[in-house]
Short mmCIF file of C-alpha atoms in Angstrom, two decimals:
data_model
loop_
_atom_site.label_atom_id
_atom_site.label_comp_id
_atom_site.label_asym_id
_atom_site.label_seq_id
_atom_site.Cartn_x
_atom_site.Cartn_y
_atom_site.Cartn_z
CA MET A 104 76.41 -123.82 -191.26
CA LEU A 105 79.41 -126.03 -192.57
CA SER A 106 80.44 -125.18 -195.94
CA ASN A 107 83.42 -126.26 -198.25
CA ARG A 108 85.63 -124.68 -200.63
CA LYS A 109 87.24 -126.68 -203.45
CA THR A 110 89.65 -125.73 -206.08
CA VAL A 111 89.05 -127.24 -209.34
CA HIS A 112 91.60 -127.22 -212.25
CA VAL A 113 89.69 -127.00 -215.57
CA GLU A 114 91.20 -129.71 -217.54
CA TRP A 115 91.55 -129.62 -221.53
CA GLY A 116 89.18 -132.68 -221.50
CA ASP A 117 86.51 -130.70 -219.66
CA CYS A 118 86.28 -128.25 -222.52
CA ASP A 119 84.45 -128.27 -225.76
CA PRO A 120 85.50 -126.93 -229.21
CA ALA A 121 84.69 -123.41 -228.15
CA GLY A 122 87.40 -123.75 -225.74
CA ILE A 123 85.28 -123.40 -222.78
CA VAL A 124 84.19 -125.99 -219.95
CA TYR A 125 81.42 -128.08 -221.68
CA PHE A 126 78.43 -127.40 -219.19
CA PRO A 127 77.62 -130.87 -218.17
CA ARG A 128 81.07 -131.14 -216.69
CA PHE A 129 80.17 -128.30 -214.31
CA PHE A 130 77.41 -130.55 -213.10
CA GLU A 131 80.47 -133.24 -212.43
CA TYR A 132 82.31 -130.45 -210.63
CA PHE A 133 79.38 -129.72 -208.49
CA ASP A 134 78.66 -133.26 -207.59
CA ALA A 135 82.19 -133.76 -206.42
CA CYS A 136 81.72 -130.81 -204.41
CA THR A 137 78.62 -132.21 -202.46
CA ASN A 138 80.45 -135.25 -201.92
CA ALA A 139 83.65 -133.35 -200.52
CA LEU A 140 81.25 -131.24 -198.12
CA PHE A 141 79.83 -134.56 -196.87
CA GLU A 142 83.58 -135.76 -196.48
CA LYS A 143 84.31 -132.54 -194.68
CA ALA A 144 81.39 -133.30 -192.29
CA GLY A 145 82.93 -136.78 -191.45
CA PHE A 146 80.80 -138.75 -194.24
CA GLY A 147 83.23 -140.13 -196.80
CA LYS A 148 81.00 -141.45 -199.42
CA PRO A 149 82.11 -145.41 -199.26
CA GLN A 150 81.74 -145.17 -195.39
CA MET A 151 78.39 -143.19 -195.46
CA LEU A 152 76.86 -145.70 -198.08
CA LYS A 153 77.98 -148.58 -195.85
CA THR A 154 76.79 -147.20 -192.58
CA TYR A 155 73.41 -146.12 -193.64
CA GLY A 156 72.68 -148.59 -196.25
CA LEU A 157 72.32 -145.98 -198.79
CA LEU A 158 72.33 -146.38 -202.44
CA GLY A 159 73.08 -142.87 -202.96
CA ILE A 160 71.67 -139.06 -202.78
CA PRO A 161 70.60 -138.83 -206.17
CA MET A 162 69.66 -135.72 -207.88
CA VAL A 163 65.83 -134.93 -208.21
CA ASP A 164 65.93 -131.19 -209.11
CA THR A 165 68.89 -128.97 -210.25
CA ARG A 166 69.31 -125.58 -211.76
CA ALA A 167 72.50 -123.96 -212.78
CA GLN A 168 73.24 -120.60 -214.02
CA PHE A 169 76.36 -119.65 -216.04
CA TYR A 170 77.46 -116.00 -216.12
CA ALA A 171 80.77 -116.22 -217.82
CA PRO A 172 82.68 -119.20 -219.10
CA ALA A 173 85.72 -121.01 -217.66
CA SER A 174 88.60 -122.07 -219.93
CA PHE A 175 90.98 -124.98 -219.88
CA GLY A 176 94.10 -124.38 -217.51
CA GLU A 177 92.37 -122.35 -215.13
CA ASN A 178 91.59 -122.74 -211.53
CA VAL A 179 88.16 -122.17 -210.27
CA GLU A 180 86.90 -122.17 -206.71
CA ILE A 181 83.52 -123.82 -205.58
CA GLU A 182 81.80 -122.89 -202.46
CA THR A 183 79.37 -125.41 -201.33
CA ARG A 184 76.93 -125.38 -198.58
CA ILE A 185 73.64 -127.34 -197.57
CA VAL A 186 70.92 -124.62 -197.44
CA GLN A 187 68.02 -126.67 -196.36
CA TRP A 188 67.00 -130.02 -194.72
CA GLY A 189 63.83 -131.70 -195.41
CA ARG A 190 62.76 -135.01 -193.92
CA SER A 191 64.40 -136.99 -196.53
CA SER A 192 65.73 -134.49 -199.04
CA PHE A 193 68.08 -131.53 -198.62
CA GLN A 194 69.21 -128.67 -200.80
CA VAL A 195 72.61 -127.59 -201.68
CA GLU A 196 73.98 -124.64 -203.14
CA HIS A 197 77.23 -124.08 -205.16
CA LYS A 198 78.88 -120.82 -206.05
CA LEU A 199 81.91 -121.05 -208.60
CA TYR A 200 84.43 -118.32 -208.66
CA LYS A 201 87.45 -117.40 -210.73
CA SER A 202 89.42 -114.99 -208.66
CA ASP A 203 86.56 -113.56 -206.82
CA VAL A 204 84.40 -113.32 -209.82
CA LEU A 205 81.21 -115.53 -209.72
CA LEU A 206 81.09 -117.69 -212.96
CA ALA A 207 78.15 -120.05 -211.97
CA GLU A 208 75.65 -120.90 -209.48
CA CYS A 209 74.11 -124.16 -209.05
CA SER A 210 71.08 -125.56 -206.58
CA GLU A 211 70.42 -129.28 -206.08
CA LYS A 212 67.76 -131.03 -204.40
CA ARG A 213 68.86 -134.49 -203.51
CA VAL A 214 67.20 -137.23 -201.72
CA TRP A 215 68.37 -139.63 -199.02
CA THR A 216 67.85 -143.13 -200.68
CA MET A 217 68.10 -146.77 -199.81
CA LYS A 218 67.93 -149.94 -202.08
CA ASP A 219 64.55 -151.41 -201.91
CA ALA A 220 64.25 -154.32 -204.23
CA ARG A 221 60.27 -154.14 -203.73
CA SER A 222 59.92 -150.62 -204.97
CA GLN A 223 59.21 -149.84 -208.60
CA ASN A 224 62.67 -148.44 -209.15
CA GLY A 225 64.52 -150.61 -206.87
CA MET A 226 65.05 -147.64 -204.31
CA ARG A 227 63.13 -145.54 -201.88
CA SER A 228 63.48 -142.52 -199.89
CA GLU A 229 64.18 -142.57 -196.12
CA PRO A 230 64.35 -139.73 -193.41
CA ILE A 231 67.76 -138.22 -193.08
CA PRO A 232 69.28 -139.38 -189.75
CA GLU A 233 69.37 -136.42 -187.21
CA GLU A 234 72.91 -137.34 -186.51
CA VAL A 235 73.79 -136.58 -190.28
CA LYS A 236 72.17 -133.09 -190.14
CA ALA A 237 73.82 -132.37 -187.00
CA ARG A 238 77.36 -132.67 -188.35
CA PHE A 239 76.60 -129.76 -190.91
CA ALA A 240 75.45 -127.27 -188.21
CA MET B 260 56.73 -125.93 -233.79
CA LEU B 261 59.40 -128.12 -234.80
CA SER B 262 60.20 -130.84 -232.47
CA ASN B 263 62.46 -133.96 -232.45
CA ARG B 264 62.47 -137.12 -230.96
CA LYS B 265 65.69 -139.06 -230.39
CA THR B 266 66.23 -142.47 -228.76
CA VAL B 267 69.13 -142.95 -226.37
CA HIS B 268 70.47 -146.17 -225.31
CA VAL B 269 71.69 -145.90 -221.76
CA GLU B 270 75.19 -146.87 -221.88
CA TRP B 271 76.97 -148.80 -218.85
CA GLY B 272 79.49 -146.06 -218.80
CA ASP B 273 76.73 -143.47 -218.17
CA CYS B 274 75.84 -145.20 -214.99
CA ASP B 275 77.18 -144.72 -211.70
CA PRO B 276 77.71 -147.21 -208.97
CA ALA B 277 73.99 -146.99 -208.06
CA GLY B 278 73.37 -148.54 -211.29
CA ILE B 279 71.61 -145.55 -212.75
CA VAL B 280 72.39 -142.75 -215.05
CA TYR B 281 74.81 -140.24 -213.27
CA PHE B 282 72.78 -137.11 -213.76
CA PRO B 283 75.46 -135.16 -215.69
CA ARG B 284 75.07 -137.46 -218.35
CA PHE B 285 71.36 -136.59 -218.75
CA PHE B 286 72.84 -133.07 -219.54
CA GLU B 287 75.00 -134.68 -222.26
CA TYR B 288 71.91 -136.35 -223.66
CA PHE B 289 69.89 -133.22 -223.64
CA ASP B 290 72.89 -131.26 -225.22
CA ALA B 291 72.90 -133.74 -228.08
CA CYS B 292 69.26 -133.45 -228.30
CA THR B 293 69.34 -129.75 -228.89
CA ASN B 294 72.13 -130.32 -231.71
CA ALA B 295 69.81 -132.87 -233.03
CA LEU B 296 66.93 -130.56 -233.37
CA PHE B 297 69.09 -127.94 -235.10
CA GLU B 298 70.18 -130.71 -237.54
CA LYS B 299 66.64 -131.52 -238.12
CA ALA B 300 65.83 -127.78 -238.92
CA GLY B 301 68.69 -127.90 -241.38
CA PHE B 302 71.63 -126.54 -239.44
CA GLY B 303 74.26 -129.20 -238.74
CA LYS B 304 76.39 -127.93 -235.97
CA PRO B 305 79.80 -127.80 -238.02
CA GLN B 306 77.84 -126.00 -240.98
CA MET B 307 76.03 -123.81 -238.72
CA LEU B 308 79.12 -122.74 -236.97
CA LYS B 309 80.68 -121.90 -240.38
CA THR B 310 77.88 -120.19 -242.06
CA TYR B 311 77.23 -117.79 -239.11
CA GLY B 312 80.84 -117.58 -237.60
CA LEU B 313 79.29 -118.96 -234.36
CA LEU B 314 81.54 -119.84 -231.57
CA GLY B 315 78.52 -122.01 -230.21
CA ILE B 316 75.30 -121.73 -228.57
CA PRO B 317 76.46 -121.73 -224.72
CA MET B 318 74.21 -122.56 -221.91
CA VAL B 319 73.47 -119.87 -219.48
CA ASP B 320 70.58 -121.29 -217.56
CA THR B 321 69.28 -124.86 -217.19
CA ARG B 322 67.22 -126.74 -214.89
CA ALA B 323 66.49 -130.50 -214.82
CA GLN B 324 63.85 -132.46 -212.73
CA PHE B 325 64.56 -136.22 -212.39
CA TYR B 326 61.13 -138.13 -211.55
CA ALA B 327 62.48 -141.66 -211.86
CA PRO B 328 65.89 -143.09 -212.60
CA ALA B 329 67.05 -144.82 -216.05
CA SER B 330 69.40 -147.90 -215.87
CA PHE B 331 71.86 -149.05 -218.40
CA GLY B 332 70.70 -151.20 -221.08
CA GLU B 333 67.45 -149.24 -221.25
CA ASN B 334 66.50 -146.95 -224.19
CA VAL B 335 65.04 -143.64 -223.42
CA GLU B 336 63.08 -141.28 -225.91
CA ILE B 337 63.76 -137.38 -225.49
CA GLU B 338 61.52 -134.96 -227.00
CA THR B 339 62.86 -131.77 -227.70
CA ARG B 340 61.58 -128.27 -228.94
CA ILE B 341 62.31 -124.68 -228.79
CA VAL B 342 59.63 -123.06 -226.68
CA GLN B 343 60.85 -119.27 -226.91
CA TRP B 344 62.81 -117.29 -229.17
CA GLY B 345 64.51 -113.94 -227.62
CA ARG B 346 66.52 -111.67 -229.51
CA SER B 347 69.91 -113.36 -229.01
CA SER B 348 68.81 -116.19 -226.71
CA PHE B 349 66.43 -119.06 -226.81
CA GLN B 350 64.56 -121.42 -224.61
CA VAL B 351 64.67 -125.27 -225.16
CA GLU B 352 62.71 -127.93 -223.55
CA HIS B 353 63.58 -131.73 -223.39
CA LYS B 354 61.07 -134.29 -222.11
CA LEU B 355 62.77 -137.76 -221.41
CA TYR B 356 60.36 -140.88 -221.49
CA LYS B 357 61.00 -144.55 -220.85
CA SER B 358 58.05 -146.41 -222.50
CA ASP B 359 55.94 -143.34 -222.29
CA VAL B 360 56.59 -142.70 -218.67
CA LEU B 361 58.08 -139.28 -218.09
CA LEU B 362 61.47 -139.74 -216.39
CA ALA B 363 62.77 -136.35 -216.52
CA GLU B 364 62.33 -132.95 -217.99
CA CYS B 365 64.93 -130.11 -218.78
CA SER B 366 64.70 -126.56 -219.82
CA GLU B 367 67.71 -124.61 -221.37
CA LYS B 368 68.47 -121.01 -221.99
CA ARG B 369 71.06 -120.74 -224.58
CA VAL B 370 72.80 -117.71 -226.24
CA TRP B 371 73.62 -117.28 -229.98
CA THR B 372 77.32 -116.40 -229.55
CA MET B 373 80.13 -115.10 -231.62
CA LYS B 374 84.07 -115.14 -231.32
CA ASP B 375 84.99 -111.59 -230.46
CA ALA B 376 88.80 -111.09 -229.40
CA ARG B 377 88.02 -107.63 -228.00
CA SER B 378 85.15 -108.83 -225.35
CA GLN B 379 86.33 -109.83 -221.80
CA ASN B 380 85.70 -113.62 -222.39
CA GLY B 381 86.72 -113.68 -225.94
CA MET B 382 82.82 -113.97 -227.12
CA ARG B 383 79.70 -111.76 -227.38
CA SER B 384 76.11 -112.53 -228.22
CA GLU B 385 74.40 -111.60 -231.41
CA PRO B 386 70.97 -111.54 -232.75
CA ILE B 387 69.70 -114.77 -233.84
CA PRO B 388 69.16 -114.62 -237.63
CA GLU B 389 65.36 -114.49 -238.64
CA GLU B 390 66.03 -117.23 -241.22
CA VAL B 391 67.19 -119.62 -238.26
CA LYS B 392 64.16 -118.92 -236.29
CA ALA B 393 61.87 -119.43 -239.37
CA ARG B 394 63.29 -123.02 -239.76
CA PHE B 395 61.73 -124.14 -236.44
CA ALA B 396 58.23 -122.61 -237.19
CA MET C 46 82.70 -164.98 -236.27
CA LEU C 47 79.95 -162.79 -235.23
CA SER C 48 80.74 -159.11 -235.74
CA ASN C 49 78.81 -155.89 -235.30
CA ARG C 50 78.80 -152.56 -236.97
CA LYS C 51 77.80 -149.58 -235.01
CA THR C 52 77.34 -145.90 -236.00
CA VAL C 53 78.34 -143.40 -233.59
CA HIS C 54 77.49 -139.46 -234.10
CA VAL C 55 80.33 -137.62 -233.08
CA GLU C 56 78.80 -135.07 -230.46
CA TRP C 57 80.10 -131.60 -229.65
CA GLY C 58 80.62 -132.72 -226.13
CA ASP C 59 82.90 -135.52 -227.19
CA CYS C 60 85.46 -132.99 -228.84
CA ASP C 61 88.11 -130.84 -227.26
CA PRO C 62 89.23 -127.34 -227.88
CA ALA C 63 91.16 -128.69 -230.93
CA GLY C 64 87.89 -129.59 -232.27
CA ILE C 65 88.42 -133.24 -232.45
CA VAL C 66 87.25 -136.34 -230.61
CA TYR C 67 88.85 -136.27 -226.98
CA PHE C 68 90.61 -139.64 -227.07
CA PRO C 69 89.19 -141.10 -223.83
CA ARG C 70 85.79 -140.66 -225.67
CA PHE C 71 86.88 -143.19 -228.38
CA PHE C 72 87.18 -145.52 -225.44
CA GLU C 73 83.47 -144.98 -224.41
CA TYR C 74 82.66 -145.63 -227.96
CA PHE C 75 84.50 -148.84 -227.98
CA ASP C 76 83.04 -149.90 -224.68
CA ALA C 77 79.57 -149.20 -226.04
CA CYS C 78 80.43 -151.20 -229.18
CA THR C 79 81.62 -154.33 -227.13
CA ASN C 80 78.26 -154.22 -225.19
CA ALA C 81 76.37 -154.03 -228.59
CA LEU C 82 78.25 -156.95 -229.72
CA PHE C 83 77.10 -158.83 -226.82
CA GLU C 84 73.73 -157.73 -227.35
CA LYS C 85 73.78 -158.66 -230.81
CA ALA C 86 74.69 -162.38 -229.57
CA GLY C 87 71.76 -162.30 -227.35
CA PHE C 88 73.26 -161.11 -224.20
CA GLY C 89 71.98 -157.69 -223.23
CA LYS C 90 74.07 -156.32 -220.26
CA PRO C 91 71.59 -156.19 -217.57
CA GLN C 92 70.27 -159.75 -218.43
CA MET C 93 73.97 -160.99 -218.77
CA LEU C 94 74.92 -159.84 -215.47
CA LYS C 95 71.77 -161.19 -213.71
CA THR C 96 71.88 -164.58 -215.48
CA TYR C 97 75.52 -165.26 -214.76
CA GLY C 98 75.95 -163.24 -211.53
CA LEU C 99 78.37 -161.07 -213.36
CA LEU C 100 79.94 -157.92 -211.88
CA GLY C 101 80.95 -157.00 -215.25
CA ILE C 102 83.61 -157.62 -217.90
CA PRO C 103 86.35 -155.10 -216.89
CA MET C 104 89.23 -154.23 -218.98
CA VAL C 105 92.78 -155.44 -218.18
CA ASP C 106 94.67 -154.32 -221.32
CA THR C 107 93.78 -151.90 -224.14
CA ARG C 108 95.49 -150.41 -226.84
CA ALA C 109 94.34 -147.84 -229.28
CA GLN C 110 95.90 -146.27 -232.33
CA PHE C 111 94.62 -143.09 -233.64
CA TYR C 112 95.36 -142.35 -237.67
CA ALA C 113 93.23 -139.67 -238.35
CA PRO C 114 90.89 -137.38 -236.17
CA ALA C 115 87.26 -137.39 -236.18
CA SER C 116 85.40 -134.09 -235.51
CA PHE C 117 81.89 -132.98 -234.09
CA GLY C 118 78.88 -133.72 -236.48
CA GLU C 119 80.56 -136.66 -238.12
CA ASN C 120 79.35 -140.17 -238.23
CA VAL C 121 81.85 -142.85 -237.76
CA GLU C 122 81.27 -146.72 -237.98
CA ILE C 123 82.85 -149.07 -235.60
CA GLU C 124 83.27 -152.65 -236.52
CA THR C 125 83.63 -154.91 -233.47
CA ARG C 126 84.55 -158.61 -233.08
CA ILE C 127 85.72 -161.02 -230.56
CA VAL C 128 89.01 -162.38 -232.04
CA GLN C 129 90.26 -164.63 -229.09
CA TRP C 130 88.54 -166.63 -226.27
CA GLY C 131 90.54 -167.52 -223.21
CA ARG C 132 89.46 -169.32 -220.41
CA SER C 133 88.24 -166.47 -218.26
CA SER C 134 89.27 -163.51 -220.62
CA PHE C 135 88.67 -162.64 -224.27
CA GLN C 136 89.98 -160.43 -226.80
CA VAL C 137 87.97 -157.92 -228.48
CA GLU C 138 89.01 -155.76 -231.72
CA HIS C 139 87.48 -152.50 -232.96
CA LYS C 140 87.93 -150.80 -236.14
CA LEU C 141 86.66 -147.26 -236.51
CA TYR C 142 86.01 -145.88 -240.07
CA LYS C 143 84.76 -142.56 -241.58
CA SER C 144 83.53 -143.27 -245.06
CA ASP C 145 85.68 -146.34 -245.41
CA VAL C 146 88.86 -144.66 -244.22
CA LEU C 147 90.36 -146.43 -241.13
CA LEU C 148 90.64 -143.73 -238.36
CA ALA C 149 91.30 -145.72 -235.38
CA GLU C 150 91.74 -149.35 -234.15
CA CYS C 151 91.53 -150.84 -230.55
CA SER C 152 92.20 -154.08 -229.05
CA GLU C 153 90.67 -155.19 -225.58
CA LYS C 154 91.42 -157.87 -223.18
CA ARG C 155 88.54 -158.16 -220.75
CA VAL C 156 87.77 -160.53 -217.97
CA TRP C 157 84.65 -162.38 -217.14
CA THR C 158 84.27 -161.13 -213.33
CA MET C 159 82.24 -162.18 -210.55
CA LYS C 160 81.48 -160.41 -207.21
CA ASP C 161 83.34 -162.16 -204.53
CA ALA C 162 83.45 -160.54 -201.00
CA ARG C 163 86.30 -162.68 -199.78
CA SER C 164 88.55 -161.63 -202.56
CA GLN C 165 90.95 -158.84 -202.18
CA ASN C 166 89.18 -156.73 -204.51
CA GLY C 167 85.80 -157.78 -203.88
CA MET C 168 85.79 -159.62 -207.17
CA ARG C 169 87.03 -162.75 -208.99
CA SER C 170 87.65 -164.02 -212.48
CA GLU C 171 85.37 -167.03 -213.58
CA PRO C 172 85.54 -169.42 -216.52
CA ILE C 173 83.30 -168.25 -219.37
CA PRO C 174 80.55 -170.52 -220.09
CA GLU C 175 80.80 -172.40 -223.21
CA GLU C 176 77.20 -171.38 -224.13
CA VAL C 177 78.34 -167.75 -224.22
CA LYS C 178 81.45 -168.30 -226.47
CA ALA C 179 79.04 -170.49 -228.70
CA ARG C 180 76.87 -167.47 -229.48
CA PHE C 181 79.68 -165.76 -231.18
CA ALA C 182 80.65 -168.39 -233.40
CA MET D 38 114.42 -136.77 -216.30
CA LEU D 39 111.49 -134.61 -214.77
CA SER D 40 108.60 -136.59 -213.44
CA ASN D 41 105.27 -135.55 -211.77
CA ARG D 42 103.35 -137.11 -209.31
CA LYS D 43 99.61 -136.28 -209.00
CA THR D 44 96.95 -137.27 -206.58
CA VAL D 45 93.78 -137.97 -207.96
CA HIS D 46 90.57 -138.46 -205.78
CA VAL D 47 88.47 -141.15 -207.56
CA GLU D 48 84.97 -139.51 -207.75
CA TRP D 49 81.59 -141.26 -207.64
CA GLY D 50 80.96 -140.11 -211.19
CA ASP D 51 84.00 -141.93 -212.37
CA CYS D 52 82.82 -145.19 -211.53
CA ASP D 53 80.57 -147.52 -213.22
CA PRO D 54 77.60 -149.86 -211.90
CA ALA D 55 80.60 -152.30 -210.74
CA GLY D 56 81.48 -149.52 -208.27
CA ILE D 57 85.02 -149.36 -209.91
CA VAL D 58 86.47 -146.58 -211.97
CA TYR D 59 85.14 -146.68 -215.49
CA PHE D 60 88.20 -147.51 -217.59
CA PRO D 61 87.80 -144.29 -220.01
CA ARG D 62 88.00 -142.21 -217.00
CA PHE D 63 91.65 -143.55 -216.34
CA PHE D 64 92.58 -142.15 -219.63
CA GLU D 65 91.14 -138.68 -218.52
CA TYR D 66 93.25 -139.00 -215.50
CA PHE D 67 96.29 -139.78 -217.57
CA ASP D 68 95.59 -137.01 -219.91
CA ALA D 69 95.47 -134.45 -217.25
CA CYS D 70 98.78 -136.00 -215.85
CA THR D 71 100.54 -135.23 -219.05
CA ASN D 72 99.17 -131.71 -218.97
CA ALA D 73 100.34 -131.54 -215.20
CA LEU D 74 103.94 -132.72 -216.40
CA PHE D 75 104.08 -129.99 -219.03
CA GLU D 76 102.97 -127.40 -216.42
CA LYS D 77 105.65 -128.63 -214.14
CA ALA D 78 108.02 -127.95 -216.83
CA GLY D 79 106.82 -124.49 -217.34
CA PHE D 80 104.31 -124.90 -220.18
CA GLY D 81 100.96 -124.48 -218.87
CA LYS D 82 98.73 -125.83 -221.86
CA PRO D 83 96.98 -122.22 -222.76
CA GLN D 84 100.44 -120.54 -222.86
CA MET D 85 102.21 -123.35 -224.72
CA LEU D 86 99.49 -123.54 -227.38
CA LYS D 87 99.74 -119.79 -227.81
CA THR D 88 103.49 -119.53 -227.85
CA TYR D 89 103.82 -122.37 -230.35
CA GLY D 90 100.84 -122.05 -232.41
CA LEU D 91 100.00 -125.45 -231.27
CA LEU D 92 96.42 -127.11 -231.86
CA GLY D 93 97.39 -129.68 -229.19
CA ILE D 94 99.31 -132.78 -228.54
CA PRO D 95 97.00 -135.32 -229.91
CA MET D 96 97.22 -138.98 -229.07
CA VAL D 97 98.33 -141.57 -231.70
CA ASP D 98 98.77 -144.54 -229.82
CA THR D 99 98.10 -145.43 -226.26
CA ARG D 100 98.20 -148.74 -224.17
CA ALA D 101 96.95 -149.22 -220.69
CA GLN D 102 97.06 -152.21 -218.41
CA PHE D 103 94.78 -152.54 -215.38
CA TYR D 104 96.01 -154.86 -212.84
CA ALA D 105 93.65 -153.87 -209.82
CA PRO D 106 90.63 -151.63 -209.62
CA ALA D 107 90.00 -148.53 -207.98
CA SER D 108 86.68 -147.42 -206.32
CA PHE D 109 85.18 -144.05 -205.47
CA GLY D 110 86.44 -142.27 -202.49
CA GLU D 111 89.85 -143.59 -202.80
CA ASN D 112 92.94 -141.56 -203.57
CA VAL D 113 95.23 -142.56 -206.27
CA GLU D 114 98.65 -141.42 -207.11
CA ILE D 115 100.08 -141.27 -210.90
CA GLU D 116 103.56 -140.77 -211.67
CA THR D 117 104.43 -139.33 -215.11
CA ARG D 118 107.30 -138.79 -217.21
CA ILE D 119 108.30 -138.58 -220.74
CA VAL D 120 110.50 -141.71 -221.80
CA GLN D 121 111.24 -140.63 -225.42
CA TRP D 122 111.41 -137.67 -227.65
CA GLY D 123 111.28 -138.13 -231.30
CA ARG D 124 111.33 -135.62 -233.85
CA SER D 125 107.77 -134.55 -233.67
CA SER D 126 106.46 -137.20 -231.39
CA PHE D 127 107.07 -138.31 -227.74
CA GLN D 128 106.39 -141.12 -225.54
CA VAL D 129 104.67 -140.60 -222.05
CA GLU D 130 104.59 -143.24 -219.21
CA HIS D 131 102.17 -143.24 -216.43
CA LYS D 132 102.10 -145.32 -213.31
CA LEU D 133 98.87 -145.37 -211.07
CA TYR D 134 99.56 -146.47 -207.66
CA LYS D 135 97.14 -146.86 -204.47
CA SER D 136 99.31 -146.73 -201.36
CA ASP D 137 102.32 -147.85 -203.22
CA VAL D 138 100.47 -150.83 -205.18
CA LEU D 139 100.70 -150.37 -208.65
CA LEU D 140 97.04 -150.67 -210.20
CA ALA D 141 97.66 -149.55 -213.72
CA GLU D 142 100.26 -148.57 -216.38
CA CYS D 143 99.86 -146.60 -219.63
CA SER D 144 102.00 -145.43 -222.38
CA GLU D 145 100.97 -142.56 -224.65
CA LYS D 146 102.59 -141.46 -228.02
CA ARG D 147 101.67 -137.98 -228.73
CA VAL D 148 102.36 -135.49 -231.70
CA TRP D 149 103.29 -132.03 -231.81
CA THR D 150 100.57 -130.47 -233.67
CA MET D 151 99.71 -127.26 -235.47
CA LYS D 152 96.76 -125.97 -237.27
CA ASP D 153 97.19 -126.28 -240.99
CA ALA D 154 94.11 -125.24 -243.08
CA ARG D 155 95.74 -126.64 -246.23
CA SER D 156 96.30 -130.12 -244.79
CA GLN D 157 93.74 -132.88 -245.09
CA ASN D 158 92.79 -132.96 -241.45
CA GLY D 159 93.24 -129.42 -240.83
CA MET D 160 96.50 -130.12 -238.87
CA ARG D 161 99.96 -131.15 -239.33
CA SER D 162 102.87 -132.48 -237.15
CA GLU D 163 106.01 -130.23 -236.52
CA PRO D 164 109.34 -130.72 -235.05
CA ILE D 165 109.23 -130.37 -231.29
CA PRO D 166 111.31 -127.16 -230.34
CA GLU D 167 114.52 -128.15 -228.61
CA GLU D 168 113.91 -125.63 -225.75
CA VAL D 169 110.83 -127.55 -224.87
CA LYS D 170 112.65 -130.96 -224.78
CA ALA D 171 115.43 -129.29 -222.69
CA ARG D 172 113.04 -128.28 -219.77
CA PHE D 173 112.27 -132.00 -219.16
CA ALA D 174 115.92 -133.03 -218.90
#
């Protein structure tokens, strides 16, 4: 299974008055990591959206557990992989480390989503192309 | 059980190129709602931190499910309550509605946390004062 | 001249490890205030974009001066008005107060912008409709 | 004069419904670049704050001009230098390029700031140590 490891420098602006990463910023990190994994598989987001007429791969379910904080100025490493493919959804897993200590974990369920003016929310799910899945094997 | 209902106006800057709320912003909304619930209970965050020598109430576990998107310019309503008190942690639940349609749900586990220079991460958990819990009953 | 006054509650997540608003968040506040002014003039952003085929009103020049900090838990008031109309651009001014003390000021130059697939950046400026300007008089 | 060049990958979450960087995110980029310049000069932010008892280097005046947009998936290069030292303030300049095309420029005036419980805002400016200035020469 293809995985990606991305270093993130924790910025001053990512941290809250307690001096630690404000937790929604971790979800921004994780989102960037999912996109980086796709990019590693050959699907840069702008091209992927264009090629498949995608609106995006919106989140439908995510859970994160935070075991220890990270502070500004630190580097963390995030390891990302897709752990399960459904028909039109897939499951991503992130593990966030500081010097090999696991600080946080996150799982994401995302949906392969097209624009659809006739749908209630202006979008609909679609089966994920097999060629996409194949690039992560 | 004390609950709070907060209206959030979805801003242009909260939305991504798909035109819908970028999911980490929902966690910002939810965080603000937890603070608003405490404020309703009489614990404005600055005063609460001062009174109890708190560093904060950091997140240790959160899960959100997104059933339908929200777009810029819309108002959403978020209903927040504490569903369980532990010794030093507590569980918060948010339900996010647009015109009575449930768009998203979130659960949070947070910890009552003090500064502690001798701890590994500069902080430690503490038992939540009973007078705090009492204000939410 | 139409003006708008908007109260913003400074959130924990808007503040940095110094405990004060992280300055890019002020620009988010100001952006929301410009949209609120348009809404007051009868141009809710989603409708305005639809009606005029607008891509948005992107920023081309902005300056902010910060005279004193704001901290989490505080309410600030932001007064917004359009101080000048050009052919396809306009100038917005924000004044941010805490209990009548001026904490910050910001000026913005924005451009009335349409999608244009043939333009280099996929967009082009357009003359602002007179009926739009008229609503701010 | 010491300068720093930093590559920033424009993330999906940095962009607005127009598909381009939401302008407050540019200020986040610039802020990270100022910190990166200090780091290059030997002053990682956590250490710098500790060594000098600094609260931070808050912004007092900033102006940015945006000549052309940047979109998600693109890499931009930001060149940063300190262009003027005052007694307790300094001026930073950023130039943001995409493939050698100047997309944006920003100037910042920041103040060397210490905690001061007796000051009105809990902070006061201080003369910048000469040894700090010397590292940027």
